[in-house]
């Protein structure tokens, strides 16, 4: 180039000393490579008292210039919200919620993960934004919690109830969800949990996907939706039969204490036993081993070992499934060249209690139980027999398949 260079946006301009129609030089532009924005430091959640000053910060890389736009509960903030720092002064309870920022350049944009701001008045037990942090913060201020929002609160881990606690969702549409990853509530032996006008959904555990109760659970005008109890699969051990699958008990509620249900509905909850573990193969010595028994599914909606009272409620479209029996181990040729039969497939697990499995005391008054299903697990496949070595040494027999489990 001849003379200086000029950078405009992402194009580098200059001139050449010669060339062109009169050989006096030409102007050229060179487009420089650009990088889309990337966030290396997202804004962090904070909890403060009213009147505090809060600074939310984001760290981002990318080809400059970078532009910033902050959002509160999904809506763009209009004042002082176009920098990498968002400073909020004299914050009030109404500013509790989620904050995120979109970083943009000429090549694209990226949105940060949300940060939750909780502005808490000491002793205030009202949940004003439907977030896990807001619910847990309210529980730290007292045991009688109400709601001033509508939506689904997705938990990352169960809420442990160690004291007498009330969650009242009257007048609002609130679901507290395990996100198909976690149990929703764990109630301790000396505690009580009272739920009013709430939905408990998408909880997951091997027992009590929605709620595991060891104390007292009272639920009024609640919904228990699509919670699941999944038993763990059995394992295989060298030189042994497969271990049994674990039972899955109580899709919505597992109770070893006291439960009182009034005016509630249970739908699309499920419990399933784990698959039996596979039997070990015969190598290096016979025999081939049998597959493990499938675990039982028990109580798609409720598994009760304590005291249960249900009134004016509905159980529908819940399902319980027994676990599949484990595969039998394969027969392999040993040094004796004797035929070796395959191991037997494991017996399928039972499916018991399409709505309720009762091992304690239970009463149902004016309650509808309809359109629920129960299926026993299928038996495991028998293991293959040993292969023939020569005509003098025939193949081994395949192992028998396991019997299917019962559904009742």
CSV table of C-alpha atoms in Angstrom, one decimal:
chain,number,residue,atom,x,y,z
A,1,UNK,CA,0.0,0.0,0.0
A,2,UNK,CA,1.0,3.6,-0.6
A,3,UNK,CA,0.4,6.0,2.3
A,4,UNK,CA,-1.7,5.2,5.3
A,5,UNK,CA,-4.4,2.6,5.9
A,6,UNK,CA,-7.9,3.3,7.2
A,7,UNK,CA,-10.0,0.9,9.2
A,8,UNK,CA,-13.8,1.3,8.8
A,9,UNK,CA,-15.9,-1.2,10.7
A,10,UNK,CA,-14.4,-4.5,9.6
A,11,UNK,CA,-13.0,-3.3,6.2
A,12,UNK,CA,-9.4,-2.1,5.9
A,13,UNK,CA,-9.0,0.6,3.2
A,14,UNK,CA,-5.8,1.8,1.4
A,15,UNK,CA,-4.3,2.9,-1.9
A,16,UNK,CA,-1.6,1.4,-4.1
A,17,UNK,CA,1.4,3.4,-5.6
A,18,UNK,CA,0.7,2.3,-9.1
A,19,UNK,CA,-1.9,0.5,-11.2
A,20,UNK,CA,-5.2,1.6,-12.5
A,21,UNK,CA,-6.1,3.0,-15.9
A,22,UNK,CA,-3.4,5.8,-15.6
A,23,UNK,CA,-1.1,3.8,-13.4
A,24,UNK,CA,-1.6,6.4,-10.6
A,25,UNK,CA,-2.8,3.8,-8.1
A,26,UNK,CA,-6.1,2.3,-7.0
A,27,UNK,CA,-8.1,2.3,-3.8
A,28,UNK,CA,-8.6,-1.1,-2.3
A,29,UNK,CA,-10.7,-2.5,0.6
A,30,UNK,CA,-9.9,-5.7,2.5
A,31,UNK,CA,-12.6,-7.4,4.6
A,32,UNK,CA,-11.2,-8.6,7.9
A,33,UNK,CA,-12.3,-11.8,9.5
A,34,UNK,CA,-14.8,-11.3,12.3
A,35,UNK,CA,-15.9,-13.3,15.3
A,36,UNK,CA,-19.4,-13.6,16.7
A,37,UNK,CA,-19.9,-12.6,20.3
A,38,UNK,CA,-19.2,-15.1,23.0
A,39,UNK,CA,-20.0,-14.8,26.7
A,40,UNK,CA,-17.3,-15.9,29.1
A,41,UNK,CA,-18.7,-14.3,32.3
A,42,UNK,CA,-22.6,-14.4,32.5
A,43,UNK,CA,-24.4,-12.2,35.0
A,44,UNK,CA,-24.7,-13.6,38.5
A,45,UNK,CA,-27.8,-14.1,40.6
A,46,UNK,CA,-28.1,-11.9,43.7
A,47,UNK,CA,-30.3,-11.5,46.8
A,48,UNK,CA,-30.5,-8.1,48.4
A,49,UNK,CA,-32.8,-6.0,50.6
A,50,UNK,CA,-35.0,-3.1,49.4
A,51,UNK,CA,-33.1,0.1,48.7
A,52,UNK,CA,-29.9,-1.6,47.7
A,53,UNK,CA,-27.7,-0.9,44.7
A,54,UNK,CA,-27.2,-3.9,42.4
A,55,UNK,CA,-24.6,-4.2,39.6
A,56,UNK,CA,-25.1,-7.0,37.0
A,57,UNK,CA,-22.1,-7.6,34.8
A,58,UNK,CA,-21.4,-9.6,31.7
A,59,UNK,CA,-18.0,-10.4,30.1
A,60,UNK,CA,-18.1,-11.0,26.3
A,61,UNK,CA,-15.6,-11.4,23.5
A,62,UNK,CA,-16.1,-10.8,19.7
A,63,UNK,CA,-15.1,-8.4,17.0
A,64,UNK,CA,-15.9,-4.9,18.1
A,65,UNK,CA,-17.9,-2.9,18.4
A,66,UNK,CA,-20.1,-4.9,20.8
A,67,UNK,CA,-23.6,-3.7,21.6
A,68,UNK,CA,-25.5,-4.7,24.7
A,69,UNK,CA,-29.2,-4.8,25.5
A,70,UNK,CA,-30.5,-5.9,29.0
A,71,UNK,CA,-33.8,-7.6,29.5
A,72,UNK,CA,-36.0,-8.0,32.6
A,73,UNK,CA,-38.4,-11.0,32.7
A,74,UNK,CA,-38.1,-11.2,28.9
A,75,UNK,CA,-38.8,-7.5,28.2
A,76,UNK,CA,-36.1,-5.0,27.1
A,77,UNK,CA,-35.1,-2.4,29.7
A,78,UNK,CA,-35.2,1.1,28.3
A,79,UNK,CA,-33.0,3.1,30.7
A,80,UNK,CA,-29.3,2.7,31.1
A,81,UNK,CA,-29.3,-0.8,29.7
A,82,UNK,CA,-26.9,-0.7,26.8
A,83,UNK,CA,-23.6,-1.3,28.5
A,84,UNK,CA,-21.8,-4.4,29.8
A,85,UNK,CA,-22.9,-3.4,33.3
A,86,UNK,CA,-26.5,-2.9,34.4
A,87,UNK,CA,-26.6,-0.8,37.6
A,88,UNK,CA,-29.9,-0.7,39.5
A,89,UNK,CA,-30.2,1.8,42.4
A,90,UNK,CA,-32.8,1.8,45.2
A,91,UNK,CA,-34.2,-1.6,44.1
A,92,UNK,CA,-37.6,-2.6,45.2
A,93,UNK,CA,-39.5,-5.9,45.5
A,94,UNK,CA,-41.2,-5.3,42.2
A,95,UNK,CA,-37.7,-5.6,40.5
A,96,UNK,CA,-37.3,-9.2,41.6
A,97,UNK,CA,-37.1,-11.5,38.7
A,98,UNK,CA,-34.8,-12.7,35.9
A,99,UNK,CA,-32.3,-10.5,34.0
A,100,UNK,CA,-30.4,-11.4,30.8
A,101,UNK,CA,-28.4,-9.5,28.2
A,102,UNK,CA,-28.0,-9.9,24.5
A,103,UNK,CA,-24.6,-9.0,23.1
A,104,UNK,CA,-24.5,-8.2,19.4
A,105,UNK,CA,-21.9,-7.2,16.7
A,106,UNK,CA,-22.0,-7.2,12.9
A,107,UNK,CA,-21.5,-11.0,12.8
A,108,UNK,CA,-24.3,-12.1,15.1
A,109,UNK,CA,-25.5,-12.1,18.7
A,110,UNK,CA,-25.6,-14.2,21.8
A,111,UNK,CA,-27.9,-14.2,24.8
A,112,UNK,CA,-26.6,-14.8,28.4
A,113,UNK,CA,-27.9,-17.3,30.8
A,114,UNK,CA,-30.5,-15.6,33.1
A,115,UNK,CA,-29.6,-14.2,36.5
A,116,UNK,CA,-32.2,-14.0,39.2
A,117,UNK,CA,-32.5,-10.9,41.4
A,118,UNK,CA,-34.3,-11.5,44.7
A,119,UNK,CA,-35.3,-8.4,46.6
A,120,UNK,CA,-36.4,-9.8,49.9
A,121,UNK,CA,-38.2,-8.0,52.8
A,122,UNK,CA,-37.3,-9.8,56.0
A,123,UNK,CA,-40.3,-12.0,56.9
A,124,UNK,CA,-41.9,-11.7,53.4
A,125,UNK,CA,-42.9,-15.2,52.3
A,126,UNK,CA,-44.6,-14.3,49.1
A,127,UNK,CA,-43.2,-15.7,45.9
A,128,UNK,CA,-43.4,-12.9,43.2
A,129,UNK,CA,-41.5,-14.6,40.4
A,130,UNK,CA,-41.9,-18.2,39.4
A,131,UNK,CA,-38.3,-19.3,39.9
A,132,UNK,CA,-36.6,-21.8,42.1
A,133,UNK,CA,-34.5,-19.2,43.8
A,134,UNK,CA,-37.6,-17.1,44.6
A,135,UNK,CA,-39.4,-20.1,46.1
A,136,UNK,CA,-36.4,-21.1,48.2
A,137,UNK,CA,-35.8,-17.6,49.4
A,138,UNK,CA,-39.4,-17.3,50.5
A,139,UNK,CA,-39.0,-20.5,52.4
A,140,UNK,CA,-36.0,-19.1,54.3
A,141,UNK,CA,-38.3,-16.2,55.6
A,142,UNK,CA,-41.0,-18.4,57.0
A,143,UNK,CA,-43.0,-21.5,56.7
A,144,UNK,CA,-46.3,-20.1,55.3
A,145,UNK,CA,-45.7,-19.3,51.7
A,146,UNK,CA,-48.1,-17.7,49.2
A,147,UNK,CA,-47.7,-16.8,45.5
A,148,UNK,CA,-48.1,-13.6,43.5
A,149,UNK,CA,-47.2,-15.0,40.1
A,150,UNK,CA,-48.3,-17.7,37.6
A,151,UNK,CA,-46.1,-20.2,35.9
A,152,UNK,CA,-43.9,-23.3,36.4
A,153,UNK,CA,-41.1,-23.4,38.9
A,154,UNK,CA,-38.5,-26.0,37.8
A,155,UNK,CA,-36.3,-27.4,40.6
A,156,UNK,CA,-32.8,-28.6,40.2
A,157,UNK,CA,-33.0,-30.6,43.4
A,158,UNK,CA,-35.7,-31.7,45.9
A,159,UNK,CA,-37.1,-29.2,48.4
A,160,UNK,CA,-36.4,-30.8,51.8
A,161,UNK,CA,-39.2,-30.1,54.3
A,162,UNK,CA,-37.9,-30.3,57.9
A,163,UNK,CA,-40.6,-28.1,59.6
A,164,UNK,CA,-44.3,-27.6,59.4
A,165,UNK,CA,-44.7,-25.8,56.0
A,166,UNK,CA,-47.7,-24.5,54.0
A,167,UNK,CA,-47.5,-23.6,50.3
A,168,UNK,CA,-50.7,-21.9,49.2
A,169,UNK,CA,-51.3,-21.3,45.5
A,170,UNK,CA,-54.9,-20.1,45.8
A,171,UNK,CA,-55.8,-17.7,43.0
A,172,UNK,CA,-52.8,-18.6,40.8
A,173,UNK,CA,-51.7,-21.2,38.4
A,174,UNK,CA,-48.5,-22.7,39.9
A,175,UNK,CA,-46.7,-25.9,39.0
A,176,UNK,CA,-43.7,-27.0,41.0
A,177,UNK,CA,-41.8,-29.3,38.7
A,178,UNK,CA,-38.9,-31.7,39.0
A,179,UNK,CA,-38.0,-31.1,35.4
A,180,UNK,CA,-38.0,-34.9,34.8
A,181,UNK,CA,-34.7,-34.9,36.7
A,182,UNK,CA,-35.4,-34.7,40.4
A,183,UNK,CA,-38.0,-35.4,43.1
A,184,UNK,CA,-40.0,-32.3,44.0
A,185,UNK,CA,-40.5,-32.6,47.8
A,186,UNK,CA,-38.9,-34.7,50.6
A,187,UNK,CA,-40.9,-34.5,53.8
A,188,UNK,CA,-39.0,-35.4,57.0
A,189,UNK,CA,-40.4,-37.7,59.8
A,190,UNK,CA,-41.2,-34.9,62.2
A,191,UNK,CA,-42.4,-32.4,59.6
A,192,UNK,CA,-45.7,-31.6,57.8
A,193,UNK,CA,-46.2,-30.2,54.3
A,194,UNK,CA,-49.6,-28.7,53.4
A,195,UNK,CA,-50.2,-27.9,49.7
A,196,UNK,CA,-53.2,-25.9,48.6
A,197,UNK,CA,-54.1,-25.2,45.0
A,198,UNK,CA,-50.8,-26.3,43.4
A,199,UNK,CA,-49.7,-28.7,40.8
A,200,UNK,CA,-46.8,-31.1,41.4
A,201,UNK,CA,-45.4,-32.4,38.2
A,202,UNK,CA,-42.5,-34.1,36.3
A,203,UNK,CA,-40.8,-35.4,39.4
A,204,UNK,CA,-38.5,-38.3,39.1
A,205,UNK,CA,-37.0,-40.7,41.6
A,206,UNK,CA,-36.9,-44.5,42.2
A,207,UNK,CA,-39.6,-44.0,44.9
A,208,UNK,CA,-41.8,-41.0,45.3
A,209,UNK,CA,-41.2,-39.2,42.1
A,210,UNK,CA,-43.3,-36.2,43.2
A,211,UNK,CA,-43.2,-36.4,47.0
A,212,UNK,CA,-41.5,-38.8,49.4
A,213,UNK,CA,-43.4,-38.4,52.7
A,214,UNK,CA,-42.1,-39.6,56.0
A,215,UNK,CA,-44.1,-37.2,58.1
A,216,UNK,CA,-47.5,-35.7,57.3
A,217,UNK,CA,-48.7,-34.6,53.9
A,218,UNK,CA,-51.9,-32.6,53.4
A,219,UNK,CA,-53.0,-31.8,49.8
A,220,UNK,CA,-56.2,-29.8,48.9
A,221,UNK,CA,-57.3,-29.0,45.4
A,222,UNK,CA,-54.0,-30.0,44.0
A,223,UNK,CA,-52.9,-31.8,40.8
A,224,UNK,CA,-50.2,-34.4,40.6
A,225,UNK,CA,-49.2,-34.7,37.0
A,226,UNK,CA,-46.6,-36.9,35.0
A,227,UNK,CA,-44.5,-37.8,38.0
A,228,UNK,CA,-42.4,-41.0,37.6
A,229,UNK,CA,-40.8,-43.6,39.8
A,230,UNK,CA,-38.1,-45.5,38.0
A,231,UNK,CA,-36.4,-48.5,39.5
A,232,UNK,CA,-32.7,-48.9,38.7
A,233,UNK,CA,-31.5,-51.7,36.4
A,234,UNK,CA,-29.8,-54.7,37.8
A,235,UNK,CA,-26.1,-55.4,37.1
A,236,UNK,CA,-24.0,-58.2,35.7
A,237,UNK,CA,-21.2,-59.8,37.7
A,238,UNK,CA,-18.7,-62.3,36.4
A,239,UNK,CA,-19.5,-65.9,37.4
A,240,UNK,CA,-23.0,-65.1,38.7
A,241,UNK,CA,-26.6,-64.6,37.8
A,242,UNK,CA,-27.7,-61.0,37.0
A,243,UNK,CA,-28.9,-59.0,40.0
A,244,UNK,CA,-32.6,-58.1,40.2
A,245,UNK,CA,-33.9,-54.8,39.0
A,246,UNK,CA,-34.9,-52.3,41.6
A,247,UNK,CA,-38.6,-51.7,42.3
A,248,UNK,CA,-40.1,-48.4,41.2
A,249,UNK,CA,-42.6,-47.3,43.8
A,250,UNK,CA,-45.0,-44.4,44.0
A,251,UNK,CA,-44.9,-42.3,40.8
A,252,UNK,CA,-46.5,-39.2,42.5
A,253,UNK,CA,-46.3,-40.0,46.2
A,254,UNK,CA,-44.4,-42.5,48.4
A,255,UNK,CA,-45.8,-42.6,51.9
A,256,UNK,CA,-44.4,-44.1,55.1
A,257,UNK,CA,-46.2,-41.5,57.3
A,258,UNK,CA,-49.6,-39.9,57.0
A,259,UNK,CA,-51.2,-38.5,53.9
A,260,UNK,CA,-54.6,-36.7,53.6
A,261,UNK,CA,-55.8,-36.0,50.1
A,262,UNK,CA,-58.9,-33.8,49.4
A,263,UNK,CA,-60.3,-32.7,46.1
A,264,UNK,CA,-57.1,-33.6,44.1
A,265,UNK,CA,-56.5,-35.2,40.8
A,266,UNK,CA,-53.7,-37.7,39.8
A,267,UNK,CA,-53.0,-38.1,36.1
A,268,UNK,CA,-50.3,-39.5,33.8
A,269,UNK,CA,-48.2,-40.6,36.8
A,270,UNK,CA,-46.2,-43.8,36.4
A,271,UNK,CA,-44.0,-46.3,38.2
A,272,UNK,CA,-41.7,-48.8,36.5
A,273,UNK,CA,-39.4,-51.5,37.7
A,274,UNK,CA,-35.8,-51.7,36.6
A,275,UNK,CA,-34.6,-54.3,34.1
A,276,UNK,CA,-32.9,-57.4,35.5
A,277,UNK,CA,-29.2,-57.6,35.1
A,278,UNK,CA,-27.8,-59.9,32.4
A,279,UNK,CA,-26.4,-63.2,33.4
A,280,UNK,CA,-22.7,-63.8,33.0
A,281,UNK,CA,-21.4,-65.8,30.1
A,282,UNK,CA,-19.8,-69.2,30.6
A,283,UNK,CA,-16.3,-68.1,29.6
A,284,UNK,CA,-13.9,-69.5,30.6
A,285,UNK,CA,-15.8,-72.3,32.3
A,286,UNK,CA,-19.5,-73.5,32.4
A,287,UNK,CA,-22.2,-72.8,33.2
A,288,UNK,CA,-23.8,-69.7,31.6
A,289,UNK,CA,-25.7,-67.8,34.2
A,290,UNK,CA,-29.3,-66.7,34.4
A,291,UNK,CA,-30.7,-63.2,33.9
A,292,UNK,CA,-31.9,-61.2,36.9
A,293,UNK,CA,-35.6,-60.8,37.8
A,294,UNK,CA,-37.1,-57.5,36.6
A,295,UNK,CA,-38.1,-55.1,39.3
A,296,UNK,CA,-41.7,-54.5,40.1
A,297,UNK,CA,-43.6,-51.3,39.4
A,298,UNK,CA,-45.8,-50.5,42.4
A,299,UNK,CA,-48.3,-47.7,42.8
A,300,UNK,CA,-48.4,-45.5,39.7
A,301,UNK,CA,-49.9,-42.6,41.7
A,302,UNK,CA,-49.4,-43.5,45.3
A,303,UNK,CA,-47.4,-46.2,47.1
A,304,UNK,CA,-48.6,-46.3,50.7
A,305,UNK,CA,-47.0,-48.0,53.7
A,306,UNK,CA,-48.5,-45.7,56.3
A,307,UNK,CA,-51.9,-44.0,56.7
A,308,UNK,CA,-53.7,-42.7,53.7
A,309,UNK,CA,-57.1,-40.9,53.5
A,310,UNK,CA,-58.4,-39.8,50.1
A,311,UNK,CA,-61.7,-38.0,49.4
A,312,UNK,CA,-63.4,-36.3,46.5
A,313,UNK,CA,-60.5,-37.0,44.2
A,314,UNK,CA,-59.7,-38.6,40.8
A,315,UNK,CA,-57.1,-41.1,39.6
A,316,UNK,CA,-57.0,-41.4,35.8
A,317,UNK,CA,-54.5,-42.3,33.0
A,318,UNK,CA,-51.9,-43.5,35.5
A,319,UNK,CA,-49.8,-46.5,34.5
A,320,UNK,CA,-47.6,-49.1,36.2
A,321,UNK,CA,-45.1,-51.4,34.4
A,322,UNK,CA,-42.9,-54.2,35.6
A,323,UNK,CA,-39.3,-54.3,34.6
A,324,UNK,CA,-38.0,-56.6,31.8
A,325,UNK,CA,-36.2,-59.7,32.9
A,326,UNK,CA,-32.4,-59.8,32.3
A,327,UNK,CA,-30.9,-61.6,29.4
A,328,UNK,CA,-29.4,-65.0,30.0
A,329,UNK,CA,-25.7,-65.4,29.6
A,330,UNK,CA,-24.3,-67.1,26.5
A,331,UNK,CA,-22.7,-70.5,26.5
A,332,UNK,CA,-19.2,-70.7,25.1
A,333,UNK,CA,-17.0,-73.6,24.3
A,334,UNK,CA,-14.9,-74.7,27.3
A,335,UNK,CA,-11.6,-76.6,27.1
A,336,UNK,CA,-13.6,-79.8,27.6
A,337,UNK,CA,-15.4,-79.1,24.2
A,338,UNK,CA,-18.7,-80.1,25.9
A,339,UNK,CA,-21.9,-78.3,24.7
A,340,UNK,CA,-22.9,-75.5,27.1
A,341,UNK,CA,-26.5,-74.3,27.3
A,342,UNK,CA,-27.3,-70.6,27.5
A,343,UNK,CA,-28.5,-69.1,30.7
A,344,UNK,CA,-32.2,-68.6,31.3
A,345,UNK,CA,-33.8,-65.2,30.8
A,346,UNK,CA,-34.9,-63.5,34.0
A,347,UNK,CA,-38.6,-63.4,35.0
A,348,UNK,CA,-40.3,-60.1,34.2
A,349,UNK,CA,-41.3,-57.9,37.1
A,350,UNK,CA,-44.9,-57.4,38.2
A,351,UNK,CA,-46.9,-54.3,37.7
A,352,UNK,CA,-49.0,-53.7,40.8
A,353,UNK,CA,-51.4,-50.9,41.6
A,354,UNK,CA,-52.2,-48.9,38.5
A,355,UNK,CA,-53.4,-46.1,40.8
A,356,UNK,CA,-52.7,-47.1,44.3
A,357,UNK,CA,-50.5,-49.8,46.0
A,358,UNK,CA,-51.4,-50.2,49.6
A,359,UNK,CA,-49.3,-51.8,52.2
A,360,UNK,CA,-50.7,-49.8,55.2
A,361,UNK,CA,-54.1,-48.4,56.0
A,362,UNK,CA,-56.1,-46.6,53.3
A,363,UNK,CA,-59.6,-45.1,52.8
A,364,UNK,CA,-61.1,-43.7,49.6
A,365,UNK,CA,-64.3,-41.7,49.9
A,366,UNK,CA,-66.2,-40.4,46.9
A,367,UNK,CA,-63.2,-40.9,44.7
A,368,UNK,CA,-63.0,-41.9,41.0
A,369,UNK,CA,-60.5,-44.5,39.8
A,370,UNK,CA,-60.7,-45.0,36.1
A,371,UNK,CA,-58.7,-45.6,32.9
A,372,UNK,CA,-55.5,-46.6,34.7
A,373,UNK,CA,-53.3,-49.4,33.4
A,374,UNK,CA,-50.9,-52.1,34.7
A,375,UNK,CA,-48.5,-54.3,32.7
A,376,UNK,CA,-46.2,-57.0,33.8
A,377,UNK,CA,-42.6,-56.8,32.5
A,378,UNK,CA,-41.7,-59.2,29.7
A,379,UNK,CA,-39.4,-62.1,30.4
A,380,UNK,CA,-35.7,-61.8,29.5
A,381,UNK,CA,-34.3,-63.5,26.4
A,382,UNK,CA,-32.5,-66.8,27.0
A,383,UNK,CA,-28.8,-66.9,26.3
A,384,UNK,CA,-27.4,-68.5,23.2
A,385,UNK,CA,-25.9,-72.0,23.4
A,386,UNK,CA,-22.3,-72.8,22.6
A,387,UNK,CA,-21.3,-73.1,19.0
A,388,UNK,CA,-20.4,-76.5,17.5
A,389,UNK,CA,-16.6,-77.2,17.3
A,390,UNK,CA,-16.7,-80.5,15.2
A,391,UNK,CA,-19.4,-82.9,14.3
A,392,UNK,CA,-18.5,-84.9,17.4
A,393,UNK,CA,-19.2,-81.8,19.6
A,394,UNK,CA,-22.7,-80.5,19.0
A,395,UNK,CA,-23.9,-77.0,19.9
A,396,UNK,CA,-25.3,-76.2,23.2
A,397,UNK,CA,-29.0,-75.4,23.7
A,398,UNK,CA,-30.2,-71.8,24.0
A,399,UNK,CA,-31.4,-70.9,27.4
A,400,UNK,CA,-35.2,-70.6,28.0
A,401,UNK,CA,-36.8,-67.2,28.0
A,402,UNK,CA,-38.0,-65.8,31.3
A,403,UNK,CA,-41.7,-65.7,32.2
A,404,UNK,CA,-43.4,-62.4,31.9
A,405,UNK,CA,-44.5,-60.6,35.1
A,406,UNK,CA,-48.1,-60.2,36.1
A,407,UNK,CA,-50.1,-57.0,36.0
A,408,UNK,CA,-52.7,-56.5,38.7
